[in-house]
Coordinates of C-alpha atoms in Angstrom, one line a residue:
Chain A
M1 CA -19.2 -24.0 -189.2
R2 CA -16.0 -24.4 -187.2
Q3 CA -15.0 -21.3 -185.4
H4 CA -11.4 -20.1 -185.7
P5 CA -9.8 -20.6 -182.3
A6 CA -8.9 -17.0 -182.1
A7 CA -12.4 -15.8 -183.0
P8 CA -13.7 -15.3 -179.4
I9 CA -10.6 -13.3 -178.5
A10 CA -11.0 -11.1 -181.5
V11 CA -14.7 -10.5 -180.6
W12 CA -13.7 -9.5 -177.0
A13 CA -10.9 -7.3 -178.3
A14 CA -13.4 -5.5 -180.6
L15 CA -15.9 -5.1 -177.8
L16 CA -13.2 -3.7 -175.5
L17 CA -12.1 -1.2 -178.1
M18 CA -15.7 -0.2 -178.6
F19 CA -16.6 0.2 -174.9
G20 CA -13.3 1.1 -173.5
L21 CA -10.7 -1.1 -171.9
P22 CA -11.6 -2.2 -168.4
V23 CA -8.7 -0.4 -166.8
Q24 CA -9.4 1.3 -163.5
A25 CA -10.0 4.9 -164.1
A26 CA -8.1 7.1 -161.7
P27 CA -10.5 7.7 -158.8
D28 CA -11.8 11.3 -158.7
Y29 CA -13.1 13.0 -155.6
R30 CA -15.3 15.4 -157.5
L31 CA -15.0 18.1 -154.9
E32 CA -17.6 20.9 -155.2
P33 CA -17.0 23.9 -152.9
R34 CA -20.0 25.8 -152.0
Q35 CA -20.1 29.3 -150.5
I36 CA -21.6 29.4 -147.0
A37 CA -20.6 33.0 -145.9
P38 CA -18.7 35.9 -147.4
D39 CA -15.4 34.6 -148.8
T40 CA -16.1 31.3 -147.1
W41 CA -16.3 28.1 -149.0
L42 CA -17.1 24.6 -147.7
V43 CA -16.2 21.3 -149.3
E44 CA -18.6 18.9 -147.4
G45 CA -17.6 15.3 -146.8
R46 CA -20.0 12.4 -146.5
T47 CA -21.1 11.1 -143.1
E48 CA -19.6 7.7 -143.8
N49 CA -16.7 5.6 -142.6
F50 CA -13.5 5.5 -144.6
S51 CA -14.0 3.2 -147.6
K52 CA -12.7 2.2 -150.9
D53 CA -15.8 3.9 -152.4
N54 CA -15.4 7.3 -150.8
G55 CA -11.6 7.5 -150.7
G56 CA -11.8 9.0 -147.3
D57 CA -13.9 12.0 -148.4
I58 CA -15.7 12.1 -145.1
V59 CA -14.5 15.3 -143.8
N60 CA -15.5 19.0 -144.0
V61 CA -12.8 21.2 -145.4
V62 CA -13.1 25.0 -145.7
F63 CA -11.2 27.8 -147.4
L64 CA -11.4 31.5 -147.2
A65 CA -11.0 33.1 -150.7
T66 CA -10.0 36.7 -150.2
D67 CA -8.3 39.4 -152.3
A68 CA -5.2 38.8 -150.2
G69 CA -5.2 35.1 -151.2
V70 CA -6.6 31.9 -149.9
L71 CA -6.5 30.3 -146.5
V72 CA -7.3 26.6 -146.3
I73 CA -8.5 24.9 -143.1
D74 CA -7.6 21.2 -143.3
T75 CA -6.3 19.4 -146.4
G76 CA -8.3 16.1 -146.5
P77 CA -7.4 12.4 -146.3
S78 CA -4.9 11.9 -149.2
R79 CA -2.5 13.5 -151.6
R80 CA -5.0 13.0 -154.3
Y81 CA -7.7 14.8 -152.2
G82 CA -5.3 17.7 -151.6
E83 CA -4.6 18.1 -155.3
A84 CA -8.4 17.9 -156.1
L85 CA -8.9 20.5 -153.4
R86 CA -6.3 22.8 -154.9
A87 CA -7.9 22.4 -158.3
A88 CA -11.4 23.1 -156.8
I89 CA -10.0 26.3 -155.2
A90 CA -8.6 27.4 -158.5
R91 CA -12.0 27.1 -160.0
V92 CA -13.4 29.5 -157.4
T93 CA -10.7 32.1 -157.3
D94 CA -7.5 33.2 -159.2
A95 CA -6.0 34.3 -155.9
P96 CA -3.0 32.1 -154.7
V97 CA -3.2 29.9 -151.7
R98 CA -1.2 31.6 -149.0
R99 CA -1.7 29.5 -145.9
V100 CA -3.0 26.3 -144.4
L101 CA -4.3 25.8 -140.9
L102 CA -4.8 22.3 -139.5
T103 CA -7.4 21.7 -136.9
H104 CA -5.9 18.5 -135.5
H105 CA -3.7 15.6 -136.5
H106 CA -6.2 13.0 -137.6
P107 CA -5.4 11.5 -141.1
D108 CA -8.7 12.6 -142.8
H109 CA -7.7 16.2 -142.0
V110 CA -4.0 16.4 -142.7
L111 CA -3.0 13.9 -145.4
G112 CA -3.6 16.3 -148.2
N113 CA -0.7 18.4 -147.0
Q114 CA 1.5 17.4 -149.9
A115 CA -0.5 19.5 -152.3
F116 CA 0.2 22.5 -150.2
A117 CA 3.8 21.9 -149.5
D118 CA 4.7 25.3 -151.2
V119 CA 2.8 27.3 -148.6
P120 CA 3.2 27.6 -144.8
I121 CA 1.3 24.9 -143.0
A122 CA 0.4 25.9 -139.5
A123 CA -1.0 23.9 -136.5
L124 CA -0.9 23.8 -132.8
A125 CA 2.5 22.5 -131.4
G126 CA 0.7 19.5 -129.9
T127 CA -0.8 18.6 -133.3
A128 CA 2.7 18.7 -134.9
R129 CA 4.0 16.4 -132.2
L130 CA 1.1 13.9 -132.6
M131 CA 1.6 13.9 -136.4
A132 CA 5.3 13.2 -136.0
D133 CA 4.6 10.4 -133.6
E134 CA 1.6 8.8 -135.2
G135 CA 1.3 10.2 -138.7
D136 CA 3.0 7.3 -140.5
A137 CA 1.0 4.6 -138.7
M138 CA -2.2 6.5 -139.4
A139 CA -1.3 6.9 -143.1
E140 CA -0.6 3.2 -143.3
N141 CA -4.0 2.4 -141.8
M142 CA -5.6 4.7 -144.3
Y143 CA -4.0 2.7 -147.2
R144 CA -5.6 -0.4 -145.7
L145 CA -9.0 1.3 -145.4
V146 CA -9.3 3.3 -148.7
G147 CA -6.7 1.6 -150.9
D148 CA -5.6 3.1 -154.2
W149 CA -7.0 6.6 -153.4
M150 CA -4.0 6.9 -151.1
R151 CA -1.3 6.3 -153.7
G152 CA 1.7 8.5 -153.2
T153 CA 0.4 9.9 -149.9
E154 CA 3.0 10.8 -147.3
V155 CA 2.9 12.7 -144.1
V156 CA 4.0 16.4 -144.4
L157 CA 4.5 17.9 -141.0
P158 CA 3.4 21.5 -140.3
D159 CA 6.2 24.1 -140.5
E160 CA 4.6 26.7 -138.2
A161 CA 3.4 26.5 -134.6
L162 CA 0.1 28.3 -133.9
E163 CA -0.5 30.1 -130.6
P164 CA -4.0 31.0 -129.4
G165 CA -5.0 34.6 -130.3
V166 CA -6.1 36.6 -133.3
L167 CA -4.8 36.0 -136.8
A168 CA -5.6 38.6 -139.4
F169 CA -6.0 37.3 -142.9
G170 CA -7.4 39.1 -146.0
G171 CA -9.7 41.4 -144.0
H172 CA -10.9 38.6 -141.6
R173 CA -10.2 38.5 -137.9
L174 CA -9.7 34.9 -137.0
R175 CA -9.7 34.0 -133.3
L176 CA -7.7 30.9 -132.8
L177 CA -8.6 28.7 -129.8
A178 CA -6.2 26.0 -128.5
L179 CA -8.5 23.3 -127.2
Q180 CA -8.0 19.6 -126.4
G181 CA -11.2 17.5 -126.1
H182 CA -11.0 15.5 -129.3
T183 CA -7.3 14.7 -129.6
G184 CA -5.4 16.6 -126.9
A185 CA -4.5 19.4 -129.4
D186 CA -7.6 20.8 -131.2
L187 CA -7.7 24.1 -133.0
A188 CA -11.1 25.8 -133.2
I189 CA -11.3 29.0 -135.3
L190 CA -13.9 31.7 -135.0
D191 CA -14.1 34.1 -137.9
E192 CA -15.2 37.2 -136.0
T193 CA -15.7 39.0 -139.3
T194 CA -18.3 36.6 -140.6
G195 CA -19.5 34.9 -137.4
V196 CA -18.5 31.5 -138.7
L197 CA -17.2 28.9 -136.2
F198 CA -14.8 26.3 -137.6
A199 CA -15.1 23.7 -134.9
G200 CA -12.9 20.9 -136.3
D201 CA -13.8 17.6 -134.8
L202 CA -14.8 19.1 -131.5
I203 CA -18.3 19.1 -133.0
F204 CA -19.8 16.3 -135.0
H205 CA -23.2 16.6 -136.5
D206 CA -25.5 13.8 -137.5
R207 CA -22.6 11.4 -137.4
A208 CA -21.4 9.4 -134.4
L209 CA -18.3 11.0 -133.0
T210 CA -14.9 9.4 -132.7
T211 CA -12.7 9.2 -129.5
P212 CA -9.4 7.5 -130.3
H213 CA -7.2 10.3 -128.8
T214 CA -9.5 12.2 -126.4
P215 CA -8.0 13.0 -123.1
G216 CA -11.4 12.4 -121.6
I217 CA -15.1 13.3 -122.0
D218 CA -14.9 15.9 -119.3
A219 CA -12.2 17.8 -121.2
W220 CA -14.3 17.6 -124.4
L221 CA -17.4 18.9 -122.6
A222 CA -15.4 21.8 -121.2
D223 CA -14.3 22.7 -124.7
L224 CA -17.9 22.7 -125.9
D225 CA -18.9 25.0 -123.0
R226 CA -16.2 27.4 -124.3
L227 CA -17.4 27.2 -127.9
G228 CA -21.0 27.6 -126.8
A229 CA -20.1 30.9 -125.0
L230 CA -18.7 32.5 -128.1
A231 CA -20.7 34.7 -130.5
W232 CA -21.2 32.9 -133.8
S233 CA -24.0 32.5 -136.3
L234 CA -22.9 29.5 -138.3
V235 CA -21.0 26.4 -137.2
V236 CA -19.0 24.2 -139.5
P237 CA -18.5 20.8 -137.7
G238 CA -15.6 18.5 -138.7
H239 CA -18.1 16.0 -139.9
G240 CA -21.7 16.5 -140.9
P241 CA -23.9 19.4 -142.1
I242 CA -23.3 23.0 -141.1
A243 CA -25.9 24.7 -139.0
R244 CA -27.1 28.2 -138.1
D245 CA -28.0 27.2 -134.5
D246 CA -26.2 25.3 -131.7
G247 CA -27.9 22.0 -132.6
P248 CA -24.7 20.3 -133.6
L249 CA -23.0 21.5 -130.4
R250 CA -25.9 20.3 -128.2
Q251 CA -26.0 16.9 -130.1
T252 CA -22.2 16.4 -129.5
A253 CA -22.5 17.2 -125.8
D254 CA -25.6 15.1 -125.4
Y255 CA -23.8 12.1 -127.0
L256 CA -20.7 12.6 -124.9
R257 CA -22.8 12.7 -121.7
W258 CA -24.6 9.5 -122.8
L259 CA -21.3 7.8 -123.4
D260 CA -20.0 8.9 -120.0
R261 CA -23.1 7.7 -118.2
T262 CA -23.2 4.4 -120.1
F263 CA -19.5 3.6 -119.2
T264 CA -19.9 4.7 -115.6
E265 CA -23.0 2.6 -115.0
A266 CA -21.5 -0.4 -116.8
A267 CA -18.3 -0.3 -114.8
A268 CA -20.3 0.0 -111.6
R269 CA -22.2 -3.2 -112.3
G270 CA -19.1 -5.1 -113.4
A271 CA -19.8 -5.3 -117.1
D272 CA -17.0 -6.5 -119.4
M273 CA -16.2 -4.7 -122.7
N274 CA -18.3 -6.9 -125.0
E275 CA -21.4 -6.2 -122.9
V276 CA -20.8 -2.5 -123.0
M277 CA -20.3 -2.6 -126.8
Q278 CA -23.8 -4.1 -127.0
S279 CA -25.4 -1.5 -124.8
P280 CA -28.7 -0.2 -126.2
I281 CA -28.3 3.0 -128.1
P282 CA -31.0 5.6 -127.4
T283 CA -33.3 6.3 -130.4
R284 CA -32.0 9.8 -130.8
F285 CA -28.5 8.4 -131.5
A286 CA -29.4 5.0 -133.0
D287 CA -30.0 6.5 -136.5
L288 CA -26.7 8.4 -136.6
P289 CA -24.5 6.9 -139.2
L290 CA -21.9 4.5 -137.6
A291 CA -23.6 4.7 -134.2
R292 CA -22.8 1.0 -133.2
Y293 CA -19.4 1.0 -134.9
E294 CA -18.3 4.1 -133.0
L295 CA -19.7 2.8 -129.7
I296 CA -17.6 -0.3 -130.2
R297 CA -14.5 1.9 -130.9
S298 CA -15.2 4.2 -128.0
T299 CA -15.6 1.3 -125.6
N300 CA -12.2 0.2 -126.6
H301 CA -10.7 3.7 -126.2
L302 CA -12.4 4.8 -123.0
Y303 CA -13.9 1.9 -121.0
P304 CA -10.6 0.8 -119.4
R305 CA -10.4 4.2 -117.7
Y306 CA -13.9 3.7 -116.3
E307 CA -13.1 0.2 -115.1
G308 CA -9.9 1.5 -113.6
A309 CA -11.8 4.1 -111.7
Q310 CA -14.1 1.4 -110.3
F311 CA -11.5 -1.2 -109.4
R312 CA -10.0 -1.2 -105.9
L313 CA -6.7 -2.6 -104.9
L314 CA -7.3 -6.3 -104.1
A315 CA -3.7 -7.2 -103.5
P316 CA -0.6 -5.0 -103.6
A317 CA 2.4 -6.2 -105.5
P318 CA 4.2 -8.7 -103.4
Chain B
M1 CA -13.1 -46.0 -133.2
R2 CA -13.4 -42.4 -133.9
V3 CA -16.7 -40.7 -134.5
T4 CA -17.2 -37.2 -135.6
V5 CA -20.8 -36.3 -134.9
C6 CA -22.1 -33.9 -137.4
G7 CA -23.8 -30.9 -135.9
T8 CA -26.5 -30.7 -138.6
N9 CA -27.7 -34.1 -137.6
C10 CA -27.7 -33.2 -134.0
R11 CA -29.8 -30.2 -134.6
A12 CA -32.2 -32.4 -136.6
F13 CA -32.2 -34.9 -133.8
T14 CA -33.1 -32.2 -131.3
K15 CA -35.9 -31.2 -133.6
M16 CA -37.2 -34.8 -133.7
C17 CA -37.2 -34.9 -129.9
R18 CA -39.5 -32.0 -129.7
P19 CA -43.2 -32.7 -130.0
T20 CA -44.2 -32.3 -133.6
D21 CA -45.7 -28.9 -134.1
P22 CA -48.7 -29.2 -136.4
S23 CA -48.0 -25.7 -137.6
L24 CA -44.6 -26.8 -139.0
G25 CA -44.6 -26.8 -142.8
R26 CA -44.3 -30.0 -144.6
A27 CA -40.9 -29.0 -145.9
T28 CA -39.7 -28.5 -142.4
Q29 CA -40.9 -31.9 -141.4
A30 CA -39.4 -33.5 -144.4
R31 CA -36.1 -31.8 -143.7
A32 CA -36.3 -33.0 -140.1
S33 CA -37.1 -36.5 -141.3
R34 CA -34.2 -36.5 -143.7
G35 CA -31.9 -35.3 -140.9
W36 CA -33.2 -38.1 -138.7
R37 CA -32.4 -40.6 -141.4
R38 CA -28.9 -39.1 -141.8
F39 CA -28.5 -39.3 -138.0
A40 CA -29.5 -43.0 -138.1
V41 CA -27.1 -43.7 -140.8
L42 CA -24.4 -42.0 -138.9
V43 CA -25.1 -44.1 -135.7
L44 CA -25.2 -47.3 -137.7
A45 CA -21.9 -46.4 -139.3
A46 CA -20.4 -45.7 -135.9
L47 CA -21.7 -48.9 -134.5
A48 CA -20.3 -50.8 -137.5
G49 CA -16.9 -49.5 -136.5
G50 CA -16.4 -47.3 -139.5
A51 CA -14.6 -44.1 -138.9
V52 CA -16.8 -41.2 -139.9
S53 CA -14.4 -38.5 -140.8
A54 CA -16.5 -36.0 -142.6
G55 CA -17.2 -33.6 -139.7
E56 CA -19.5 -30.6 -139.9
P57 CA -17.7 -28.0 -142.0
D58 CA -16.6 -24.9 -140.2
P59 CA -19.2 -22.2 -140.5
L60 CA -16.4 -19.7 -140.8
G61 CA -14.5 -21.7 -143.4
S62 CA -11.2 -21.3 -141.6
V63 CA -8.2 -23.0 -143.3
M64 CA -7.0 -23.9 -139.8
W65 CA -10.1 -25.7 -138.5
D66 CA -9.0 -29.2 -139.3
Y67 CA -5.5 -28.5 -137.9
H68 CA -6.9 -27.2 -134.6
H69 CA -9.5 -29.9 -134.4
E70 CA -6.7 -32.5 -134.6
R71 CA -4.2 -30.7 -132.3
L72 CA -6.3 -28.9 -129.8
L73 CA -9.5 -31.0 -129.7
E74 CA -7.5 -34.2 -130.2
G75 CA -9.6 -35.1 -133.2
R76 CA -12.5 -35.9 -130.9
P77 CA -16.2 -35.5 -131.9
Y78 CA -17.5 -31.9 -132.2
V79 CA -20.5 -29.9 -133.0
F80 CA -20.8 -26.3 -133.8
D81 CA -23.3 -25.2 -131.1
E82 CA -24.9 -21.8 -130.8
R83 CA -25.4 -22.4 -127.1
V84 CA -21.7 -21.6 -126.8
K85 CA -21.7 -17.9 -127.2
V86 CA -18.5 -16.2 -128.2
M87 CA -18.8 -12.5 -128.0
A88 CA -16.1 -10.4 -129.7
P89 CA -16.1 -7.1 -131.5
P90 CA -16.4 -7.5 -135.3
F91 CA -13.0 -5.6 -135.6
A92 CA -10.1 -5.1 -133.4
E93 CA -9.8 -1.4 -132.6
D94 CA -6.6 -2.2 -130.6
A95 CA -5.1 -5.5 -131.7
R96 CA -3.2 -5.7 -128.4
Q97 CA -6.5 -5.6 -126.3
V98 CA -9.3 -7.5 -128.0
P99 CA -12.1 -8.3 -125.6
I100 CA -13.5 -11.9 -125.8
Q101 CA -16.4 -13.2 -123.7
V102 CA -17.5 -16.8 -123.6
D103 CA -20.9 -17.8 -122.2
A104 CA -21.7 -21.5 -122.0
R105 CA -24.3 -21.3 -119.3
A106 CA -26.8 -23.1 -121.5
L107 CA -24.6 -26.2 -121.1
D108 CA -24.0 -25.7 -117.4
G109 CA -23.9 -28.9 -115.4
Q110 CA -22.4 -31.0 -118.2
I111 CA -19.1 -29.2 -118.7
E112 CA -15.7 -30.7 -118.2
R113 CA -13.7 -27.8 -119.5
V114 CA -13.7 -24.9 -121.9
L115 CA -10.9 -24.2 -124.4
L116 CA -10.4 -20.9 -126.1
W117 CA -8.2 -20.2 -129.1
A118 CA -7.7 -17.8 -132.1
D119 CA -7.3 -19.8 -135.3
L120 CA -4.7 -17.6 -137.0
N121 CA -2.7 -16.3 -134.1
P122 CA 1.0 -17.3 -133.9
I123 CA 0.1 -18.5 -130.4
P124 CA -3.4 -19.8 -131.0
R125 CA -4.3 -21.0 -127.5
I126 CA -5.8 -18.4 -125.1
A127 CA -7.0 -20.3 -122.1
V128 CA -8.4 -23.5 -120.7
F129 CA -11.1 -22.9 -118.2
Q130 CA -12.5 -25.5 -115.8
P131 CA -15.4 -24.0 -113.8
G132 CA -16.5 -26.1 -110.8
P133 CA -20.2 -26.5 -109.9
E134 CA -20.2 -23.1 -108.0
V135 CA -18.8 -21.1 -110.9
A136 CA -20.8 -20.2 -114.0
P137 CA -19.2 -21.2 -117.3
L138 CA -18.7 -17.6 -118.2
L139 CA -15.3 -15.9 -118.8
A140 CA -14.3 -12.6 -120.2
I141 CA -10.7 -12.0 -121.2
R142 CA -8.6 -9.7 -123.5
I143 CA -6.3 -11.0 -126.1
R144 CA -3.8 -10.0 -128.7
V145 CA -4.4 -10.8 -132.3
E146 CA -1.8 -10.8 -135.0
Q147 CA -4.2 -10.7 -137.9
A148 CA -7.9 -11.1 -138.7
T149 CA -8.9 -14.4 -137.2
P150 CA -11.8 -16.6 -136.0
V151 CA -12.0 -16.9 -132.2
R152 CA -13.3 -20.1 -130.8
A153 CA -14.5 -21.5 -127.5
A154 CA -14.9 -25.3 -127.4
V155 CA -16.8 -26.8 -124.5
L156 CA -16.1 -30.4 -123.7
T157 CA -19.2 -32.0 -122.2
R158 CA -19.2 -35.2 -120.1
D159 CA -20.3 -37.2 -123.1
G160 CA -17.0 -36.5 -124.7
V161 CA -18.2 -34.1 -127.4
W162 CA -16.8 -30.7 -128.0
H163 CA -19.4 -28.0 -128.4
V164 CA -17.8 -25.2 -130.5
G165 CA -18.8 -21.5 -130.6
S166 CA -17.1 -19.1 -132.9
S167 CA -16.8 -15.4 -133.7
R168 CA -14.7 -13.6 -136.3
V169 CA -12.5 -10.6 -135.5
D170 CA -11.2 -8.4 -138.3
A171 CA -7.9 -6.7 -137.6
A172 CA -5.2 -4.5 -139.1
G173 CA -3.1 -6.8 -137.0
G174 CA 0.3 -6.8 -135.3
G175 CA -1.0 -7.2 -131.7
C176 CA 1.2 -10.1 -130.9
T177 CA 4.4 -8.5 -132.1
A178 CA 3.8 -4.9 -131.0
P179 CA 6.3 -3.6 -128.4
S180 CA 5.2 -4.0 -124.8
V181 CA 3.2 -1.1 -123.4
V182 CA 3.8 -2.3 -119.8
R183 CA 7.5 -2.4 -120.1
A184 CA 7.6 1.1 -121.4
Q185 CA 6.0 2.3 -118.1
P186 CA 8.5 3.3 -115.4
G187 CA 8.3 1.2 -112.3
W188 CA 6.4 -1.6 -113.8
E189 CA 8.5 -4.2 -112.0
D190 CA 7.4 -2.7 -108.7
R191 CA 3.8 -3.2 -109.6
L192 CA 4.3 -6.8 -110.9
G193 CA 1.5 -8.9 -109.5
Q194 CA -0.6 -6.1 -108.2
V195 CA -4.2 -7.0 -108.5
L196 CA -7.0 -4.5 -109.0
G197 CA -10.6 -5.5 -109.3
G198 CA -13.9 -5.8 -107.6
R199 CA -16.9 -8.0 -106.8
Y200 CA -20.3 -7.0 -108.2
P201 CA -23.5 -8.6 -107.2
R202 CA -25.7 -10.1 -109.9
G203 CA -28.8 -11.3 -108.2
E204 CA -27.7 -14.2 -106.0
Q205 CA -24.5 -14.5 -108.0
S206 CA -21.3 -12.4 -108.0
R207 CA -19.3 -11.0 -110.8
L208 CA -15.6 -11.2 -110.0
R209 CA -13.3 -8.9 -112.0
V210 CA -9.6 -8.6 -111.8
Q211 CA -6.8 -6.8 -113.6
V212 CA -3.3 -8.1 -112.8
S213 CA -0.2 -6.1 -113.5
H214 CA 1.9 -8.4 -115.7
P215 CA 3.7 -7.8 -119.0
M216 CA 2.6 -11.2 -120.4
D217 CA 5.7 -11.4 -122.6
N218 CA 5.0 -13.9 -125.4
G219 CA 8.5 -14.4 -126.6
L220 CA 7.7 -12.8 -130.0
V221 CA 8.9 -9.2 -129.2
G222 CA 12.5 -8.1 -129.2
D223 CA 14.8 -10.4 -127.2
I224 CA 12.4 -10.7 -124.3
P225 CA 11.7 -14.3 -123.4
E226 CA 8.3 -15.7 -122.5
F227 CA 7.2 -14.3 -119.1
Y228 CA 3.5 -14.7 -118.5
L229 CA 0.9 -15.8 -116.1
N230 CA 0.1 -19.4 -116.9
Q231 CA -2.0 -20.6 -114.0
A232 CA -4.9 -19.2 -112.0
E233 CA -7.2 -20.8 -109.5
L234 CA -10.3 -19.4 -107.9
R235 CA -10.5 -20.7 -104.3
G236 CA -13.2 -20.8 -101.7
A237 CA -12.8 -19.8 -98.1
D238 CA -11.3 -23.1 -97.1
G239 CA -8.9 -23.0 -100.0
Q240 CA -10.7 -25.6 -102.1
P241 CA -10.6 -24.8 -105.8
L242 CA -13.8 -23.4 -107.3
A243 CA -12.4 -23.0 -110.9
T244 CA -9.1 -23.3 -112.6
L245 CA -7.6 -21.4 -115.5
E246 CA -4.6 -22.2 -117.6
L247 CA -3.5 -19.1 -119.5
F248 CA -1.3 -18.7 -122.6
P249 CA 0.6 -15.7 -123.8
A250 CA -2.1 -14.8 -126.4
V251 CA -3.6 -13.1 -123.3
S252 CA -3.1 -9.3 -123.3
E253 CA -0.7 -7.4 -121.1
N254 CA -2.1 -6.6 -117.6
P255 CA -4.7 -9.4 -118.0
T256 CA -8.3 -8.4 -117.3
L257 CA -10.5 -11.3 -116.3
T258 CA -14.2 -11.5 -115.5
L259 CA -15.6 -14.6 -113.8
Q260 CA -19.0 -15.3 -112.2
L261 CA -19.5 -17.0 -108.9
K262 CA -22.9 -18.6 -108.3
T263 CA -22.9 -17.8 -104.6
D264 CA -22.0 -15.0 -102.3
Q265 CA -19.3 -17.0 -100.6
P266 CA -15.8 -15.4 -100.0
A267 CA -13.3 -16.2 -102.7
E268 CA -9.6 -15.7 -103.5
L269 CA -7.8 -15.7 -106.8
W270 CA -4.4 -17.4 -106.9
L271 CA -2.1 -16.8 -109.8
R272 CA 1.3 -18.1 -110.9
D273 CA 3.6 -17.1 -113.8
N274 CA 6.0 -19.3 -115.7
N275 CA 8.9 -17.9 -113.6
G276 CA 7.2 -19.3 -110.5
N277 CA 6.0 -16.0 -109.0
E278 CA 2.8 -16.5 -107.1
F279 CA 0.2 -13.8 -106.5
Q280 CA -3.0 -13.9 -104.5
A281 CA -6.0 -11.6 -104.2
A282 CA -9.1 -11.8 -102.0
F283 CA -12.5 -10.6 -103.2

């Protein structure tokens, strides 16, 4: 029997109608806030790199849902994430969002701002400056890394400058600390009412840390000393699982000291960057997600400083 | 007569030169034997004067391979050779400073010169390196990349064959057309030609590292014409050349170079830019 030339097309059309057209469904972050302390809700990101699969959902975002309204700490990697976060908050509480605090300027923490453009967005002055200088370039890079999830995302700058001190919100006493180790302007928040420390990216947990804007490992370690001296009973790292002890802090400090030692020793024996990037990674860090990837990045960010400290003047400018 | 020696056959040939290992599977031996036959056919074809044009395909499948083979390697015979190690990060964290390291010590003693390039750069050539007998064929350098690209080192051996090592660097790009960092620093003109560096013992050998203050303008940024270091020579105590380097403006601003001297003798690095400025530094 001769087939009608259009028959295969008709069959495919029927199949498509039965099983749905193969159009790309709008990506969905499926954010699920979970309560970790009184009024305190965590939206935990994955310990992965940015990818087209995760849409940049690799970051820990927190909100305080109080009778006086909601305070959000960081807004996530994209407009779509910010909107999903706002919808997730609305599933938890009827109280309106009153305020947003940003821990630092990195794109995974601030590119959801558009969804909160109707409330004050506050950050350290240094964070606002870094966002103004680098926000667009970082957003552009995020489009390259996670693709369509970013659609419609634009940088919204903070409209309020935070000073270190105490911020009262909905019955919580929030101590704001202006630190610098991760980006030069890092806000850490200690909720003195609940004992929860929101460390931003000054603390990574079970995920290799990132160093693109650090003023230096010494500055970062000094910040960790300060955080370690505070009284808290629960720590929310910027990336990775929360903890009731100082394990994440110690892991972060341990990793930073290892980086510092590795770069110092490599520079002293005249190693070039590729050799440093291939340095053996101690077992305790080797299994951290993205260990090699982040060592390669950190070598790029930091090793020139260690080389520079080693080099002597061989010839002055003529 | 032009002969392109196919690398597959060379590997097979090497295999045939080794004593036959009785533990080798029959399939392996059969493969080696087929390779041997192909090699023989190739040699016969070459002797007969027929141009063998089907070179070994590029393992990285670069669209630019044939072009660069013609232009940079003058269409001469080549093999892809794992003994030429090209180290590069899998991705460019900073497209203006991508570290590349070439190690051809496995071919030491047979080397005429080493040519480095990045296939897809607007200025593909990076450097031509001629290590003398007292300098190891090892070079580390940092480059700018404009987009994701294969990076190559081709080592010309005395028998006239290019031995090619490759690596691939992914990149967001823009490194060749980004505004100069050096020119944005106040007082950079006063530091022009300043050389920082050091000498680091490696057993009997010495690592030599330098960082030269120079903007390495490549002519692709703003209205700034090409202004870059294009020549370098490592010289011994009596001024005789130990190694020479020709540099191209794919090399990053404030070039950072690593060389390895096989002895502990005194050495000096002489540099010249395309404006005729000369600089000299003693290790």
